Amino acid sequence: MKVKNTCATFAFCALSVLSVSGKNNCSQEQFINLLNIEKGYKPMPQGFFFADLGGWHGYGFNRKSDLSLAGGFRGPAFAGERSLGLQWLSDCLSRLVLKENGKDIPFEAVGANEYLPGMLRQSLDAKELAVHLKEIAISDRSTLTEYEIRNEGNSEREIEIGFTGKLTYKDASCKAVDGDDIHVGVKDGRHHFIFSFSEDGNLQMDGTQGYMMNMGSRSLRPGKSVKLYVFTTYCPASTEQEAMAEHQSIRSNETEKYFKENKKRWEGYIRSIVDRPTPYMESERNRKWAVKALMTLHTNWRSAAGDLKHGGVQPATGHFNAF
């Protein structure tokens, strides 16, 4: 991945007041799965997905029972113009693939799909390997997905790691760009995705609809883990060059900082609501309703793009005559 280690300034939604102090020690972990997004399996997500920071793309969950799509989040989902509505670009465009001695290591079960304020998580089991995924927004155009593979067995293992994906949206095509990066053009090149990986690998394209990325092998001693990252940028109403330039602003060596910023920002949002000295917030049920509303508003937050010259909140996901 060829990106500059430059800083970016993020604009935070005016509907949420960022506060880093409060009488309650509120955390993202206290508010898991307040919104159910395990329903959006049709070509159009119909609102069942996660987005943040005013981004125009986001992710969801596949059915736990469909292990052929295990190892990644559903999506991305994207919007860009009224004629598009809201669509899934893929069932899973960055799916983790594990092998040992040249043979696939199948995922045996999806342990949990968790939607926290500001984050998606997934845990999987694969023959004494524990796999944990996290996905967050890192700007109004880009997202970050972390894949952690841990050896839960008693012996050292040599694990081959790769990623694969296939487009399902009919008016999209992909190609290799800038070495190991992947470009996806949508709707005759009016909208652009850029996907890249935290480490170099062997990228092989499957025509214009899919790819396979081989990241090589890792030796994992018992109890040890390895982390890899996929970075995604979606720029609606832009050129491919503009999308590439936006993607290059990602600080690929500061993933830990991105997660810390996410935690600080969202727990600040939560405290600014639940710390209010009102009888309403004394009820755990009401606190959950309030945070659920906060998550909904942030999912519907869109940054300035195309003819929309300012950021704002839509009444629901997709496109509406209100902003």
mmCIF file with all atom_site columns, C-alpha atoms in Angstrom, residues 1-189:
data_model
loop_
_atom_site.group_PDB
_atom_site.id
_atom_site.type_symbol
_atom_site.label_atom_id
_atom_site.label_alt_id
_atom_site.label_comp_id
_atom_site.label_asym_id
_atom_site.label_entity_id
_atom_site.label_seq_id
_atom_site.pdbx_PDB_ins_code
_atom_site.Cartn_x
_atom_site.Cartn_y
_atom_site.Cartn_z
_atom_site.occupancy
_atom_site.B_iso_or_equiv
_atom_site.pdbx_formal_charge
_atom_site.auth_seq_id
_atom_site.auth_comp_id
_atom_site.auth_asym_id
_atom_site.auth_atom_id
_atom_site.pdbx_PDB_model_num
ATOM 1   C CA . MET A 1 1   ? 0.000   0.000   0.000   1.00 0.00 ? 1   MET A CA 1
ATOM 2   C CA . LYS A 1 2   ? 1.489   3.315   -1.037  1.00 0.00 ? 2   LYS A CA 1
ATOM 3   C CA . VAL A 1 3   ? 0.043   5.995   1.230   1.00 0.00 ? 3   VAL A CA 1
ATOM 4   C CA . LYS A 1 4   ? 1.503   9.061   2.839   1.00 0.00 ? 4   LYS A CA 1
ATOM 5   C CA . ASN A 1 5   ? 1.813   9.260   6.618   1.00 0.00 ? 5   ASN A CA 1
ATOM 6   C CA . THR A 1 6   ? 0.032   12.596  6.786   1.00 0.00 ? 6   THR A CA 1
ATOM 7   C CA . CYS A 1 7   ? -2.438  13.812  9.362   1.00 0.00 ? 7   CYS A CA 1
ATOM 8   C CA . ALA A 1 8   ? -6.098  14.405  8.608   1.00 0.00 ? 8   ALA A CA 1
ATOM 9   C CA . THR A 1 9   ? -8.599  16.539  10.472  1.00 0.00 ? 9   THR A CA 1
ATOM 10  C CA . PHE A 1 10  ? -12.021 14.977  10.916  1.00 0.00 ? 10  PHE A CA 1
ATOM 11  C CA . ALA A 1 11  ? -15.203 17.006  11.199  1.00 0.00 ? 11  ALA A CA 1
ATOM 12  C CA . PHE A 1 12  ? -17.499 15.686  13.905  1.00 0.00 ? 12  PHE A CA 1
ATOM 13  C CA . CYS A 1 13  ? -21.290 15.720  13.679  1.00 0.00 ? 13  CYS A CA 1
ATOM 14  C CA . ALA A 1 14  ? -22.910 18.802  15.211  1.00 0.00 ? 14  ALA A CA 1
ATOM 15  C CA . LEU A 1 15  ? -25.692 16.652  16.606  1.00 0.00 ? 15  LEU A CA 1
ATOM 16  C CA . SER A 1 16  ? -23.234 14.998  19.009  1.00 0.00 ? 16  SER A CA 1
ATOM 17  C CA . VAL A 1 17  ? -21.321 16.903  21.658  1.00 0.00 ? 17  VAL A CA 1
ATOM 18  C CA . LEU A 1 18  ? -17.870 15.435  22.278  1.00 0.00 ? 18  LEU A CA 1
ATOM 19  C CA . SER A 1 19  ? -17.160 15.293  25.988  1.00 0.00 ? 19  SER A CA 1
ATOM 20  C CA . VAL A 1 20  ? -14.282 13.393  27.561  1.00 0.00 ? 20  VAL A CA 1
ATOM 21  C CA . SER A 1 21  ? -15.326 13.696  31.157  1.00 0.00 ? 21  SER A CA 1
ATOM 22  C CA . GLY A 1 22  ? -18.318 12.527  33.109  1.00 0.00 ? 22  GLY A CA 1
ATOM 23  C CA . LYS A 1 23  ? -19.471 10.841  36.245  1.00 0.00 ? 23  LYS A CA 1
ATOM 24  C CA . ASN A 1 24  ? -20.187 7.520   34.499  1.00 0.00 ? 24  ASN A CA 1
ATOM 25  C CA . ASN A 1 25  ? -17.473 5.297   33.087  1.00 0.00 ? 25  ASN A CA 1
ATOM 26  C CA . CYS A 1 26  ? -19.402 4.598   29.892  1.00 0.00 ? 26  CYS A CA 1
ATOM 27  C CA . SER A 1 27  ? -17.862 2.422   27.217  1.00 0.00 ? 27  SER A CA 1
ATOM 28  C CA . GLN A 1 28  ? -18.748 1.073   23.796  1.00 0.00 ? 28  GLN A CA 1
ATOM 29  C CA . GLU A 1 29  ? -18.858 -2.402  25.382  1.00 0.00 ? 29  GLU A CA 1
ATOM 30  C CA . GLN A 1 30  ? -21.965 -1.492  27.384  1.00 0.00 ? 30  GLN A CA 1
ATOM 31  C CA . PHE A 1 31  ? -24.105 -1.001  24.280  1.00 0.00 ? 31  PHE A CA 1
ATOM 32  C CA . ILE A 1 32  ? -23.719 -4.040  22.016  1.00 0.00 ? 32  ILE A CA 1
ATOM 33  C CA . ASN A 1 33  ? -26.278 -4.889  19.307  1.00 0.00 ? 33  ASN A CA 1
ATOM 34  C CA . LEU A 1 34  ? -28.776 -2.148  20.126  1.00 0.00 ? 34  LEU A CA 1
ATOM 35  C CA . LEU A 1 35  ? -29.452 -1.994  16.390  1.00 0.00 ? 35  LEU A CA 1
ATOM 36  C CA . ASN A 1 36  ? -30.128 -5.208  14.483  1.00 0.00 ? 36  ASN A CA 1
ATOM 37  C CA . ILE A 1 37  ? -28.379 -5.146  11.089  1.00 0.00 ? 37  ILE A CA 1
ATOM 38  C CA . GLU A 1 38  ? -28.460 -8.915  10.523  1.00 0.00 ? 38  GLU A CA 1
ATOM 39  C CA . LYS A 1 39  ? -31.321 -8.552  8.048   1.00 0.00 ? 39  LYS A CA 1
ATOM 40  C CA . GLY A 1 40  ? -29.986 -6.737  4.999   1.00 0.00 ? 40  GLY A CA 1
ATOM 41  C CA . TYR A 1 41  ? -29.371 -9.675  2.680   1.00 0.00 ? 41  TYR A CA 1
ATOM 42  C CA . LYS A 1 42  ? -31.274 -8.351  -0.330  1.00 0.00 ? 42  LYS A CA 1
ATOM 43  C CA . PRO A 1 43  ? -29.478 -6.431  -3.134  1.00 0.00 ? 43  PRO A CA 1
ATOM 44  C CA . MET A 1 44  ? -30.452 -3.191  -1.401  1.00 0.00 ? 44  MET A CA 1
ATOM 45  C CA . PRO A 1 45  ? -29.496 -3.015  2.313   1.00 0.00 ? 45  PRO A CA 1
ATOM 46  C CA . GLN A 1 46  ? -32.690 -1.122  3.281   1.00 0.00 ? 46  GLN A CA 1
ATOM 47  C CA . GLY A 1 47  ? -30.847 0.546   6.137   1.00 0.00 ? 47  GLY A CA 1
ATOM 48  C CA . PHE A 1 48  ? -29.358 -2.588  7.671   1.00 0.00 ? 48  PHE A CA 1
ATOM 49  C CA . PHE A 1 49  ? -25.727 -1.536  7.704   1.00 0.00 ? 49  PHE A CA 1
ATOM 50  C CA . PHE A 1 50  ? -23.208 0.479   9.721   1.00 0.00 ? 50  PHE A CA 1
ATOM 51  C CA . ALA A 1 51  ? -21.652 3.802   8.672   1.00 0.00 ? 51  ALA A CA 1
ATOM 52  C CA . ASP A 1 52  ? -19.931 6.604   10.582  1.00 0.00 ? 52  ASP A CA 1
ATOM 53  C CA . LEU A 1 53  ? -18.134 9.959   10.230  1.00 0.00 ? 53  LEU A CA 1
ATOM 54  C CA . GLY A 1 54  ? -20.372 11.054  7.370   1.00 0.00 ? 54  GLY A CA 1
ATOM 55  C CA . GLY A 1 55  ? -19.142 8.317   5.046   1.00 0.00 ? 55  GLY A CA 1
ATOM 56  C CA . TRP A 1 56  ? -21.052 7.193   1.986   1.00 0.00 ? 56  TRP A CA 1
ATOM 57  C CA . HIS A 1 57  ? -20.233 3.516   2.454   1.00 0.00 ? 57  HIS A CA 1
ATOM 58  C CA . GLY A 1 58  ? -20.502 1.032   5.299   1.00 0.00 ? 58  GLY A CA 1
ATOM 59  C CA . TYR A 1 59  ? -20.724 -2.631  6.242   1.00 0.00 ? 59  TYR A CA 1
ATOM 60  C CA . GLY A 1 60  ? -23.051 -5.237  7.689   1.00 0.00 ? 60  GLY A CA 1
ATOM 61  C CA . PHE A 1 61  ? -23.191 -8.912  8.675   1.00 0.00 ? 61  PHE A CA 1
ATOM 62  C CA . ASN A 1 62  ? -23.844 -12.020 6.634   1.00 0.00 ? 62  ASN A CA 1
ATOM 63  C CA . ARG A 1 63  ? -25.917 -14.858 8.048   1.00 0.00 ? 63  ARG A CA 1
ATOM 64  C CA . LYS A 1 64  ? -23.972 -16.835 10.650  1.00 0.00 ? 64  LYS A CA 1
ATOM 65  C CA . SER A 1 65  ? -25.161 -20.047 9.017   1.00 0.00 ? 65  SER A CA 1
ATOM 66  C CA . ASP A 1 66  ? -23.533 -19.157 5.669   1.00 0.00 ? 66  ASP A CA 1
ATOM 67  C CA . LEU A 1 67  ? -19.922 -20.106 6.365   1.00 0.00 ? 67  LEU A CA 1
ATOM 68  C CA . SER A 1 68  ? -19.020 -19.601 2.691   1.00 0.00 ? 68  SER A CA 1
ATOM 69  C CA . LEU A 1 69  ? -19.060 -15.864 3.462   1.00 0.00 ? 69  LEU A CA 1
ATOM 70  C CA . ALA A 1 70  ? -17.430 -16.112 6.902   1.00 0.00 ? 70  ALA A CA 1
ATOM 71  C CA . GLY A 1 71  ? -14.182 -14.234 7.406   1.00 0.00 ? 71  GLY A CA 1
ATOM 72  C CA . GLY A 1 72  ? -15.337 -10.753 6.513   1.00 0.00 ? 72  GLY A CA 1
ATOM 73  C CA . PHE A 1 73  ? -18.135 -8.248  6.824   1.00 0.00 ? 73  PHE A CA 1
ATOM 74  C CA . ARG A 1 74  ? -20.959 -7.948  4.328   1.00 0.00 ? 74  ARG A CA 1
ATOM 75  C CA . GLY A 1 75  ? -20.342 -5.214  1.821   1.00 0.00 ? 75  GLY A CA 1
ATOM 76  C CA . PRO A 1 76  ? -19.422 -2.561  1.474   1.00 0.00 ? 76  PRO A CA 1
ATOM 77  C CA . ALA A 1 77  ? -22.800 -0.942  0.998   1.00 0.00 ? 77  ALA A CA 1
ATOM 78  C CA . PHE A 1 78  ? -22.700 2.351   -0.849  1.00 0.00 ? 78  PHE A CA 1
ATOM 79  C CA . ALA A 1 79  ? -24.779 5.276   -2.058  1.00 0.00 ? 79  ALA A CA 1
ATOM 80  C CA . GLY A 1 80  ? -23.780 7.949   -4.507  1.00 0.00 ? 80  GLY A CA 1
ATOM 81  C CA . GLU A 1 81  ? -26.688 9.255   -6.517  1.00 0.00 ? 81  GLU A CA 1
ATOM 82  C CA . ARG A 1 82  ? -30.456 8.998   -6.582  1.00 0.00 ? 82  ARG A CA 1
ATOM 83  C CA . SER A 1 83  ? -30.517 6.466   -9.423  1.00 0.00 ? 83  SER A CA 1
ATOM 84  C CA . LEU A 1 84  ? -28.284 4.122   -7.405  1.00 0.00 ? 84  LEU A CA 1
ATOM 85  C CA . GLY A 1 85  ? -30.245 4.210   -4.181  1.00 0.00 ? 85  GLY A CA 1
ATOM 86  C CA . LEU A 1 86  ? -28.350 2.164   -1.602  1.00 0.00 ? 86  LEU A CA 1
ATOM 87  C CA . GLN A 1 87  ? -26.615 -0.992  -2.837  1.00 0.00 ? 87  GLN A CA 1
ATOM 88  C CA . TRP A 1 88  ? -24.300 -3.769  -1.744  1.00 0.00 ? 88  TRP A CA 1
ATOM 89  C CA . LEU A 1 89  ? -21.091 -3.723  -3.801  1.00 0.00 ? 89  LEU A CA 1
ATOM 90  C CA . SER A 1 90  ? -20.401 -7.317  -2.721  1.00 0.00 ? 90  SER A CA 1
ATOM 91  C CA . ASP A 1 91  ? -21.529 -10.019 -0.320  1.00 0.00 ? 91  ASP A CA 1
ATOM 92  C CA . CYS A 1 92  ? -18.022 -9.842  1.163   1.00 0.00 ? 92  CYS A CA 1
ATOM 93  C CA . LEU A 1 93  ? -15.295 -8.070  -0.804  1.00 0.00 ? 93  LEU A CA 1
ATOM 94  C CA . SER A 1 94  ? -12.443 -8.594  1.673   1.00 0.00 ? 94  SER A CA 1
ATOM 95  C CA . ARG A 1 95  ? -12.877 -12.139 3.001   1.00 0.00 ? 95  ARG A CA 1
ATOM 96  C CA . LEU A 1 96  ? -10.025 -13.707 4.950   1.00 0.00 ? 96  LEU A CA 1
ATOM 97  C CA . VAL A 1 97  ? -8.724  -17.050 3.631   1.00 0.00 ? 97  VAL A CA 1
ATOM 98  C CA . LEU A 1 98  ? -6.505  -19.319 5.750   1.00 0.00 ? 98  LEU A CA 1
ATOM 99  C CA . LYS A 1 99  ? -4.470  -22.332 4.619   1.00 0.00 ? 99  LYS A CA 1
ATOM 100 C CA . GLU A 1 100 ? -2.054  -24.818 6.138   1.00 0.00 ? 100 GLU A CA 1
ATOM 101 C CA . ASN A 1 101 ? 0.190   -27.105 4.085   1.00 0.00 ? 101 ASN A CA 1
ATOM 102 C CA . GLY A 1 102 ? -1.583  -25.850 0.988   1.00 0.00 ? 102 GLY A CA 1
ATOM 103 C CA . LYS A 1 103 ? -5.043  -26.883 2.221   1.00 0.00 ? 103 LYS A CA 1
ATOM 104 C CA . ASP A 1 104 ? -7.884  -24.543 3.193   1.00 0.00 ? 104 ASP A CA 1
ATOM 105 C CA . ILE A 1 105 ? -8.612  -24.117 6.883   1.00 0.00 ? 105 ILE A CA 1
ATOM 106 C CA . PRO A 1 106 ? -12.419 -23.813 6.951   1.00 0.00 ? 106 PRO A CA 1
ATOM 107 C CA . PHE A 1 107 ? -14.221 -21.568 9.384   1.00 0.00 ? 107 PHE A CA 1
ATOM 108 C CA . GLU A 1 108 ? -16.197 -23.871 11.683  1.00 0.00 ? 108 GLU A CA 1
ATOM 109 C CA . ALA A 1 109 ? -18.477 -21.297 13.278  1.00 0.00 ? 109 ALA A CA 1
ATOM 110 C CA . VAL A 1 110 ? -19.202 -17.592 13.582  1.00 0.00 ? 110 VAL A CA 1
ATOM 111 C CA . GLY A 1 111 ? -18.988 -17.066 17.313  1.00 0.00 ? 111 GLY A CA 1
ATOM 112 C CA . ALA A 1 112 ? -20.502 -13.591 17.401  1.00 0.00 ? 112 ALA A CA 1
ATOM 113 C CA . ASN A 1 113 ? -21.540 -10.651 15.251  1.00 0.00 ? 113 ASN A CA 1
ATOM 114 C CA . GLU A 1 114 ? -21.435 -7.502  17.364  1.00 0.00 ? 114 GLU A CA 1
ATOM 115 C CA . TYR A 1 115 ? -22.473 -3.958  16.481  1.00 0.00 ? 115 TYR A CA 1
ATOM 116 C CA . LEU A 1 116 ? -21.017 -1.504  19.007  1.00 0.00 ? 116 LEU A CA 1
ATOM 117 C CA . PRO A 1 117 ? -21.400 2.269   18.844  1.00 0.00 ? 117 PRO A CA 1
ATOM 118 C CA . GLY A 1 118 ? -18.897 3.183   16.131  1.00 0.00 ? 118 GLY A CA 1
ATOM 119 C CA . MET A 1 119 ? -17.645 -0.333  15.392  1.00 0.00 ? 119 MET A CA 1
ATOM 120 C CA . LEU A 1 120 ? -18.477 -3.749  13.957  1.00 0.00 ? 120 LEU A CA 1
ATOM 121 C CA . ARG A 1 121 ? -16.898 -6.903  15.391  1.00 0.00 ? 121 ARG A CA 1
ATOM 122 C CA . GLN A 1 122 ? -16.932 -10.542 14.411  1.00 0.00 ? 122 GLN A CA 1
ATOM 123 C CA . SER A 1 123 ? -15.362 -13.619 16.003  1.00 0.00 ? 123 SER A CA 1
ATOM 124 C CA . LEU A 1 124 ? -14.786 -16.956 14.268  1.00 0.00 ? 124 LEU A CA 1
ATOM 125 C CA . ASP A 1 125 ? -13.357 -20.393 15.018  1.00 0.00 ? 125 ASP A CA 1
ATOM 126 C CA . ALA A 1 126 ? -11.145 -22.289 12.559  1.00 0.00 ? 126 ALA A CA 1
ATOM 127 C CA . LYS A 1 127 ? -9.493  -25.493 13.842  1.00 0.00 ? 127 LYS A CA 1
ATOM 128 C CA . GLU A 1 128 ? -7.872  -24.116 17.023  1.00 0.00 ? 128 GLU A CA 1
ATOM 129 C CA . LEU A 1 129 ? -7.422  -20.710 15.428  1.00 0.00 ? 129 LEU A CA 1
ATOM 130 C CA . ALA A 1 130 ? -9.437  -17.809 16.841  1.00 0.00 ? 130 ALA A CA 1
ATOM 131 C CA . VAL A 1 131 ? -10.145 -15.032 14.342  1.00 0.00 ? 131 VAL A CA 1
ATOM 132 C CA . HIS A 1 132 ? -11.379 -11.583 15.399  1.00 0.00 ? 132 HIS A CA 1
ATOM 133 C CA . LEU A 1 133 ? -12.456 -8.800  13.044  1.00 0.00 ? 133 LEU A CA 1
ATOM 134 C CA . LYS A 1 134 ? -13.025 -5.103  13.756  1.00 0.00 ? 134 LYS A CA 1
ATOM 135 C CA . GLU A 1 135 ? -14.284 -2.421  11.363  1.00 0.00 ? 135 GLU A CA 1
ATOM 136 C CA . ILE A 1 136 ? -14.381 1.348   11.919  1.00 0.00 ? 136 ILE A CA 1
ATOM 137 C CA . ALA A 1 137 ? -14.598 4.545   9.882   1.00 0.00 ? 137 ALA A CA 1
ATOM 138 C CA . ILE A 1 138 ? -11.406 6.610   9.925   1.00 0.00 ? 138 ILE A CA 1
ATOM 139 C CA . SER A 1 139 ? -12.600 9.575   7.837   1.00 0.00 ? 139 SER A CA 1
ATOM 140 C CA . ASP A 1 140 ? -15.654 10.690  5.860   1.00 0.00 ? 140 ASP A CA 1
ATOM 141 C CA . ARG A 1 141 ? -14.340 8.624   2.937   1.00 0.00 ? 141 ARG A CA 1
ATOM 142 C CA . SER A 1 142 ? -12.335 5.739   4.386   1.00 0.00 ? 142 SER A CA 1
ATOM 143 C CA . THR A 1 143 ? -12.751 2.686   6.620   1.00 0.00 ? 143 THR A CA 1
ATOM 144 C CA . LEU A 1 144 ? -10.352 0.285   8.304   1.00 0.00 ? 144 LEU A CA 1
ATOM 145 C CA . THR A 1 145 ? -10.859 -3.437  8.960   1.00 0.00 ? 145 THR A CA 1
ATOM 146 C CA . GLU A 1 146 ? -8.574  -5.366  11.313  1.00 0.00 ? 146 GLU A CA 1
ATOM 147 C CA . TYR A 1 147 ? -8.124  -9.150  11.047  1.00 0.00 ? 147 TYR A CA 1
ATOM 148 C CA . GLU A 1 148 ? -6.469  -10.838 14.025  1.00 0.00 ? 148 GLU A CA 1
ATOM 149 C CA . ILE A 1 149 ? -5.539  -14.547 13.864  1.00 0.00 ? 149 ILE A CA 1
ATOM 150 C CA . ARG A 1 150 ? -4.553  -16.227 17.144  1.00 0.00 ? 150 ARG A CA 1
ATOM 151 C CA . ASN A 1 151 ? -3.181  -19.725 17.702  1.00 0.00 ? 151 ASN A CA 1
ATOM 152 C CA . GLU A 1 152 ? -5.297  -21.297 20.447  1.00 0.00 ? 152 GLU A CA 1
ATOM 153 C CA . GLY A 1 153 ? -3.665  -24.709 20.139  1.00 0.00 ? 153 GLY A CA 1
ATOM 154 C CA . ASN A 1 154 ? -0.647  -26.297 21.817  1.00 0.00 ? 154 ASN A CA 1
ATOM 155 C CA . SER A 1 155 ? 1.786   -26.438 18.913  1.00 0.00 ? 155 SER A CA 1
ATOM 156 C CA . GLU A 1 156 ? 3.385   -23.974 16.526  1.00 0.00 ? 156 GLU A CA 1
ATOM 157 C CA . ARG A 1 157 ? 1.673   -23.626 13.156  1.00 0.00 ? 157 ARG A CA 1
ATOM 158 C CA . GLU A 1 158 ? 2.603   -22.206 9.762   1.00 0.00 ? 158 GLU A CA 1
ATOM 159 C CA . ILE A 1 159 ? -0.470  -20.393 8.458   1.00 0.00 ? 159 ILE A CA 1
ATOM 160 C CA . GLU A 1 160 ? -0.873  -19.079 4.915   1.00 0.00 ? 160 GLU A CA 1
ATOM 161 C CA . ILE A 1 161 ? -2.988  -15.923 4.817   1.00 0.00 ? 161 ILE A CA 1
ATOM 162 C CA . GLY A 1 162 ? -4.906  -14.373 1.948   1.00 0.00 ? 162 GLY A CA 1
ATOM 163 C CA . PHE A 1 163 ? -7.928  -12.293 1.002   1.00 0.00 ? 163 PHE A CA 1
ATOM 164 C CA . THR A 1 164 ? -10.494 -12.762 -1.715  1.00 0.00 ? 164 THR A CA 1
ATOM 165 C CA . GLY A 1 165 ? -13.655 -11.112 -2.937  1.00 0.00 ? 165 GLY A CA 1
ATOM 166 C CA . LYS A 1 166 ? -16.118 -10.897 -5.791  1.00 0.00 ? 166 LYS A CA 1
ATOM 167 C CA . LEU A 1 167 ? -18.339 -8.043  -6.951  1.00 0.00 ? 167 LEU A CA 1
ATOM 168 C CA . THR A 1 168 ? -22.085 -8.625  -6.945  1.00 0.00 ? 168 THR A CA 1
ATOM 169 C CA . TYR A 1 169 ? -23.251 -5.154  -8.036  1.00 0.00 ? 169 TYR A CA 1
ATOM 170 C CA . LYS A 1 170 ? -23.874 -5.391  -11.790 1.00 0.00 ? 170 LYS A CA 1
ATOM 171 C CA . ASP A 1 171 ? -22.531 -1.970  -12.819 1.00 0.00 ? 171 ASP A CA 1
ATOM 172 C CA . ALA A 1 172 ? -19.110 -2.288  -11.180 1.00 0.00 ? 172 ALA A CA 1
ATOM 173 C CA . SER A 1 173 ? -15.729 -3.599  -12.324 1.00 0.00 ? 173 SER A CA 1
ATOM 174 C CA . CYS A 1 174 ? -12.349 -3.921  -10.619 1.00 0.00 ? 174 CYS A CA 1
ATOM 175 C CA . LYS A 1 175 ? -8.708  -3.722  -11.680 1.00 0.00 ? 175 LYS A CA 1
ATOM 176 C CA . ALA A 1 176 ? -5.265  -3.673  -10.079 1.00 0.00 ? 176 ALA A CA 1
ATOM 177 C CA . VAL A 1 177 ? -3.752  -0.204  -9.603  1.00 0.00 ? 177 VAL A CA 1
ATOM 178 C CA . ASP A 1 178 ? -0.566  1.157   -8.050  1.00 0.00 ? 178 ASP A CA 1
ATOM 179 C CA . GLY A 1 179 ? 0.910   -2.302  -7.441  1.00 0.00 ? 179 GLY A CA 1
ATOM 180 C CA . ASP A 1 180 ? -1.174  -4.194  -4.899  1.00 0.00 ? 180 ASP A CA 1
ATOM 181 C CA . ASP A 1 181 ? -4.154  -1.842  -4.659  1.00 0.00 ? 181 ASP A CA 1
ATOM 182 C CA . ILE A 1 182 ? -7.577  -2.596  -6.149  1.00 0.00 ? 182 ILE A CA 1
ATOM 183 C CA . HIS A 1 183 ? -9.751  -0.025  -7.881  1.00 0.00 ? 183 HIS A CA 1
ATOM 184 C CA . VAL A 1 184 ? -13.492 -0.554  -8.320  1.00 0.00 ? 184 VAL A CA 1
ATOM 185 C CA . GLY A 1 185 ? -15.326 1.743   -10.700 1.00 0.00 ? 185 GLY A CA 1
ATOM 186 C CA . VAL A 1 186 ? -19.095 2.105   -10.337 1.00 0.00 ? 186 VAL A CA 1
ATOM 187 C CA . LYS A 1 187 ? -21.711 3.404   -12.761 1.00 0.00 ? 187 LYS A CA 1
ATOM 188 C CA . ASP A 1 188 ? -19.494 4.143   -15.777 1.00 0.00 ? 188 ASP A CA 1
ATOM 189 C CA . GLY A 1 189 ? -16.710 5.574   -13.650 1.00 0.00 ? 189 GLY A CA 1
#
